[in-house]
């Protein structure tokens, strides 16, 4: 399985791993993630303000201690799911080295108006200038700088990806959809070569975020997708996602299994000085 997974990832830029979580795990995670989402919508512990709005489709940092004041047992459920051995084995195989934690996310359908997501490469959010983005990508095509592992907690067909797009710049047709005319076409449903990935609860879709991808968010189709993001251990990058100073709170790792504790201690060792001294990008 491991060799075929790596081969699929390198060639296509994505892979599907059925049953990365057992049914028991998804059944425990779903109500906890729902409760965290409800709390975030009322008041995010990160800034004390309501999270998102009726059009919101994603929240971050489900492991923030502010979500566990009434249910402290939820914290370790979330942390153990991040350091789950099967999940880390998948990430390790794809990255070719030890995975380093980056962030947790939760995708959901909006309470307002449903929509198809925007076709994008994650590189465009760091490099708004097109020429700058192209230079950045040309240096990184075919490399793996991180994994976004989206694990379905409910049945889903809401992730779309263009296989092999992580190896090259946009074709003219792709460019017309993703970048042209100030991105006014980026929700198009006719992206050439795009595939829609079907998931049952516990199935993981992982993809190279430098490839062309998008999500779908419809009010009449319930989406609950738990995303775990990992980077290679050799990469050090401080930004909003890796900025998690609550890991320095006394007792935050108490009660974890030994392997999970060791996993997060590496994360703390890598970023603790940044959390107390560096500006976040």
mmCIF file with all atom_site columns, C-alpha atoms in Angstrom, residues 9-107:
data_model
loop_
_atom_site.group_PDB
_atom_site.id
_atom_site.type_symbol
_atom_site.label_atom_id
_atom_site.label_alt_id
_atom_site.label_comp_id
_atom_site.label_asym_id
_atom_site.label_entity_id
_atom_site.label_seq_id
_atom_site.pdbx_PDB_ins_code
_atom_site.Cartn_x
_atom_site.Cartn_y
_atom_site.Cartn_z
_atom_site.occupancy
_atom_site.B_iso_or_equiv
_atom_site.pdbx_formal_charge
_atom_site.auth_seq_id
_atom_site.auth_comp_id
_atom_site.auth_asym_id
_atom_site.auth_atom_id
_atom_site.pdbx_PDB_model_num
ATOM 1  C CA . UNK A 1 9   ? 1.040   11.153 -4.861  1.00 0.00 ? 9   UNK A CA 1
ATOM 2  C CA . UNK A 1 10  ? 4.141   11.927 -6.902  1.00 0.00 ? 10  UNK A CA 1
ATOM 3  C CA . UNK A 1 11  ? 2.472   11.317 -10.262 1.00 0.00 ? 11  UNK A CA 1
ATOM 4  C CA . UNK A 1 12  ? -1.011  12.726 -9.689  1.00 0.00 ? 12  UNK A CA 1
ATOM 5  C CA . UNK A 1 13  ? -0.632  15.156 -6.772  1.00 0.00 ? 13  UNK A CA 1
ATOM 6  C CA . UNK A 1 14  ? -3.364  13.555 -4.709  1.00 0.00 ? 14  UNK A CA 1
ATOM 7  C CA . UNK A 1 15  ? -4.336  10.237 -3.138  1.00 0.00 ? 15  UNK A CA 1
ATOM 8  C CA . UNK A 1 16  ? -7.365  8.686  -1.458  1.00 0.00 ? 16  UNK A CA 1
ATOM 9  C CA . UNK A 1 17  ? -6.873  6.514  1.636   1.00 0.00 ? 17  UNK A CA 1
ATOM 10 C CA . UNK A 1 18  ? -10.053 4.644  2.626   1.00 0.00 ? 18  UNK A CA 1
ATOM 11 C CA . UNK A 1 19  ? -10.750 4.201  6.319   1.00 0.00 ? 19  UNK A CA 1
ATOM 12 C CA . UNK A 1 20  ? -7.853  6.188  7.758   1.00 0.00 ? 20  UNK A CA 1
ATOM 13 C CA . UNK A 1 21  ? -10.103 6.546  10.814  1.00 0.00 ? 21  UNK A CA 1
ATOM 14 C CA . UNK A 1 22  ? -12.194 3.655  12.119  1.00 0.00 ? 22  UNK A CA 1
ATOM 15 C CA . UNK A 1 23  ? -15.962 4.190  12.468  1.00 0.00 ? 23  UNK A CA 1
ATOM 16 C CA . UNK A 1 24  ? -15.604 4.556  16.229  1.00 0.00 ? 24  UNK A CA 1
ATOM 17 C CA . UNK A 1 25  ? -13.209 7.484  15.781  1.00 0.00 ? 25  UNK A CA 1
ATOM 18 C CA . UNK A 1 26  ? -15.390 9.362  13.288  1.00 0.00 ? 26  UNK A CA 1
ATOM 19 C CA . UNK A 1 27  ? -18.458 8.769  15.461  1.00 0.00 ? 27  UNK A CA 1
ATOM 20 C CA . UNK A 1 28  ? -16.661 10.305 18.435  1.00 0.00 ? 28  UNK A CA 1
ATOM 21 C CA . UNK A 1 29  ? -15.138 13.186 16.468  1.00 0.00 ? 29  UNK A CA 1
ATOM 22 C CA . UNK A 1 30  ? -18.275 14.349 14.664  1.00 0.00 ? 30  UNK A CA 1
ATOM 23 C CA . UNK A 1 31  ? -20.297 15.579 17.683  1.00 0.00 ? 31  UNK A CA 1
ATOM 24 C CA . UNK A 1 32  ? -17.206 17.164 19.229  1.00 0.00 ? 32  UNK A CA 1
ATOM 25 C CA . UNK A 1 33  ? -16.371 19.036 16.027  1.00 0.00 ? 33  UNK A CA 1
ATOM 26 C CA . UNK A 1 34  ? -20.014 20.104 15.733  1.00 0.00 ? 34  UNK A CA 1
ATOM 27 C CA . UNK A 1 35  ? -19.936 21.485 19.286  1.00 0.00 ? 35  UNK A CA 1
ATOM 28 C CA . UNK A 1 36  ? -16.675 23.329 18.597  1.00 0.00 ? 36  UNK A CA 1
ATOM 29 C CA . UNK A 1 37  ? -18.194 24.789 15.418  1.00 0.00 ? 37  UNK A CA 1
ATOM 30 C CA . UNK A 1 38  ? -21.272 25.969 17.360  1.00 0.00 ? 38  UNK A CA 1
ATOM 31 C CA . UNK A 1 39  ? -19.046 27.631 19.954  1.00 0.00 ? 39  UNK A CA 1
ATOM 32 C CA . UNK A 1 40  ? -16.879 29.252 17.276  1.00 0.00 ? 40  UNK A CA 1
ATOM 33 C CA . UNK A 1 41  ? -19.942 30.721 15.594  1.00 0.00 ? 41  UNK A CA 1
ATOM 34 C CA . UNK A 1 42  ? -20.994 32.306 18.887  1.00 0.00 ? 42  UNK A CA 1
ATOM 35 C CA . UNK A 1 43  ? -17.555 33.384 20.099  1.00 0.00 ? 43  UNK A CA 1
ATOM 36 C CA . UNK A 1 44  ? -14.132 32.356 18.859  1.00 0.00 ? 44  UNK A CA 1
ATOM 37 C CA . UNK A 1 45  ? -11.660 31.990 21.743  1.00 0.00 ? 45  UNK A CA 1
ATOM 38 C CA . UNK A 1 46  ? -8.961  33.392 19.475  1.00 0.00 ? 46  UNK A CA 1
ATOM 39 C CA . UNK A 1 47  ? -10.402 36.924 19.429  1.00 0.00 ? 47  UNK A CA 1
ATOM 40 C CA . UNK A 1 48  ? -13.617 36.831 21.485  1.00 0.00 ? 48  UNK A CA 1
ATOM 41 C CA . UNK A 1 49  ? -15.745 37.586 18.414  1.00 0.00 ? 49  UNK A CA 1
ATOM 42 C CA . UNK A 1 50  ? -18.312 35.442 16.556  1.00 0.00 ? 50  UNK A CA 1
ATOM 43 C CA . UNK A 1 51  ? -16.544 33.275 14.000  1.00 0.00 ? 51  UNK A CA 1
ATOM 44 C CA . UNK A 1 52  ? -17.294 33.744 10.327  1.00 0.00 ? 52  UNK A CA 1
ATOM 45 C CA . UNK A 1 53  ? -20.867 34.460 9.306   1.00 0.00 ? 53  UNK A CA 1
ATOM 46 C CA . UNK A 1 54  ? -23.636 32.830 7.266   1.00 0.00 ? 54  UNK A CA 1
ATOM 47 C CA . UNK A 1 55  ? -21.262 32.345 4.310   1.00 0.00 ? 55  UNK A CA 1
ATOM 48 C CA . UNK A 1 56  ? -18.389 30.880 6.355   1.00 0.00 ? 56  UNK A CA 1
ATOM 49 C CA . UNK A 1 57  ? -17.198 27.437 5.228   1.00 0.00 ? 57  UNK A CA 1
ATOM 50 C CA . UNK A 1 58  ? -14.062 26.790 7.305   1.00 0.00 ? 58  UNK A CA 1
ATOM 51 C CA . UNK A 1 59  ? -12.692 27.313 10.792  1.00 0.00 ? 59  UNK A CA 1
ATOM 52 C CA . UNK A 1 60  ? -9.171  26.699 12.133  1.00 0.00 ? 60  UNK A CA 1
ATOM 53 C CA . UNK A 1 61  ? -7.463  25.600 15.342  1.00 0.00 ? 61  UNK A CA 1
ATOM 54 C CA . UNK A 1 62  ? -9.977  23.139 16.746  1.00 0.00 ? 62  UNK A CA 1
ATOM 55 C CA . UNK A 1 63  ? -7.345  22.290 19.348  1.00 0.00 ? 63  UNK A CA 1
ATOM 56 C CA . UNK A 1 64  ? -7.509  25.752 20.983  1.00 0.00 ? 64  UNK A CA 1
ATOM 57 C CA . UNK A 1 65  ? -7.990  25.241 24.758  1.00 0.00 ? 65  UNK A CA 1
ATOM 58 C CA . UNK A 1 66  ? -10.828 27.761 24.793  1.00 0.00 ? 66  UNK A CA 1
ATOM 59 C CA . UNK A 1 67  ? -13.116 25.108 23.302  1.00 0.00 ? 67  UNK A CA 1
ATOM 60 C CA . UNK A 1 68  ? -12.607 22.649 26.157  1.00 0.00 ? 68  UNK A CA 1
ATOM 61 C CA . UNK A 1 69  ? -13.515 24.579 29.309  1.00 0.00 ? 69  UNK A CA 1
ATOM 62 C CA . UNK A 1 70  ? -16.755 22.655 29.791  1.00 0.00 ? 70  UNK A CA 1
ATOM 63 C CA . UNK A 1 71  ? -15.475 19.392 28.297  1.00 0.00 ? 71  UNK A CA 1
ATOM 64 C CA . UNK A 1 72  ? -11.736 18.991 28.976  1.00 0.00 ? 72  UNK A CA 1
ATOM 65 C CA . UNK A 1 73  ? -11.850 15.428 27.647  1.00 0.00 ? 73  UNK A CA 1
ATOM 66 C CA . UNK A 1 74  ? -12.459 16.771 24.138  1.00 0.00 ? 74  UNK A CA 1
ATOM 67 C CA . UNK A 1 75  ? -8.953  18.225 23.955  1.00 0.00 ? 75  UNK A CA 1
ATOM 68 C CA . UNK A 1 76  ? -7.216  14.885 24.055  1.00 0.00 ? 76  UNK A CA 1
ATOM 69 C CA . UNK A 1 77  ? -9.656  13.378 21.577  1.00 0.00 ? 77  UNK A CA 1
ATOM 70 C CA . UNK A 1 78  ? -8.678  16.102 19.087  1.00 0.00 ? 78  UNK A CA 1
ATOM 71 C CA . UNK A 1 79  ? -4.956  15.850 19.828  1.00 0.00 ? 79  UNK A CA 1
ATOM 72 C CA . UNK A 1 80  ? -4.909  12.053 19.632  1.00 0.00 ? 80  UNK A CA 1
ATOM 73 C CA . UNK A 1 81  ? -6.677  12.220 16.275  1.00 0.00 ? 81  UNK A CA 1
ATOM 74 C CA . UNK A 1 82  ? -3.934  14.507 14.949  1.00 0.00 ? 82  UNK A CA 1
ATOM 75 C CA . UNK A 1 83  ? -1.194  12.138 16.154  1.00 0.00 ? 83  UNK A CA 1
ATOM 76 C CA . UNK A 1 84  ? -3.048  8.969  15.157  1.00 0.00 ? 84  UNK A CA 1
ATOM 77 C CA . UNK A 1 85  ? -0.470  6.379  14.037  1.00 0.00 ? 85  UNK A CA 1
ATOM 78 C CA . UNK A 1 86  ? -2.265  5.488  10.796  1.00 0.00 ? 86  UNK A CA 1
ATOM 79 C CA . UNK A 1 87  ? -2.611  9.151  9.856   1.00 0.00 ? 87  UNK A CA 1
ATOM 80 C CA . UNK A 1 88  ? 1.059   9.826  10.575  1.00 0.00 ? 88  UNK A CA 1
ATOM 81 C CA . UNK A 1 89  ? 2.152   6.747  8.637   1.00 0.00 ? 89  UNK A CA 1
ATOM 82 C CA . UNK A 1 90  ? 0.317   8.071  5.579   1.00 0.00 ? 90  UNK A CA 1
ATOM 83 C CA . UNK A 1 91  ? 1.884   11.529 5.999   1.00 0.00 ? 91  UNK A CA 1
ATOM 84 C CA . UNK A 1 92  ? 5.331   10.015 6.592   1.00 0.00 ? 92  UNK A CA 1
ATOM 85 C CA . UNK A 1 93  ? 5.158   7.952  3.408   1.00 0.00 ? 93  UNK A CA 1
ATOM 86 C CA . UNK A 1 94  ? 4.127   10.894 1.271   1.00 0.00 ? 94  UNK A CA 1
ATOM 87 C CA . UNK A 1 95  ? 6.559   13.403 2.779   1.00 0.00 ? 95  UNK A CA 1
ATOM 88 C CA . UNK A 1 96  ? 9.496   11.006 2.816   1.00 0.00 ? 96  UNK A CA 1
ATOM 89 C CA . UNK A 1 97  ? 10.444  12.157 6.320   1.00 0.00 ? 97  UNK A CA 1
ATOM 90 C CA . UNK A 1 98  ? 8.890   12.709 9.719   1.00 0.00 ? 98  UNK A CA 1
ATOM 91 C CA . UNK A 1 99  ? 5.709   14.799 9.535   1.00 0.00 ? 99  UNK A CA 1
ATOM 92 C CA . UNK A 1 100 ? 5.474   18.001 11.563  1.00 0.00 ? 100 UNK A CA 1
ATOM 93 C CA . UNK A 1 101 ? 2.097   19.222 12.787  1.00 0.00 ? 101 UNK A CA 1
ATOM 94 C CA . UNK A 1 102 ? 0.827   22.451 11.222  1.00 0.00 ? 102 UNK A CA 1
ATOM 95 C CA . UNK A 1 103 ? -2.856  22.992 11.955  1.00 0.00 ? 103 UNK A CA 1
ATOM 96 C CA . UNK A 1 104 ? -6.367  21.587 12.305  1.00 0.00 ? 104 UNK A CA 1
ATOM 97 C CA . UNK A 1 105 ? -9.302  22.823 10.209  1.00 0.00 ? 105 UNK A CA 1
ATOM 98 C CA . UNK A 1 106 ? -12.989 22.020 9.822   1.00 0.00 ? 106 UNK A CA 1
ATOM 99 C CA . UNK A 1 107 ? -14.937 22.488 6.573   1.00 0.00 ? 107 UNK A CA 1
#
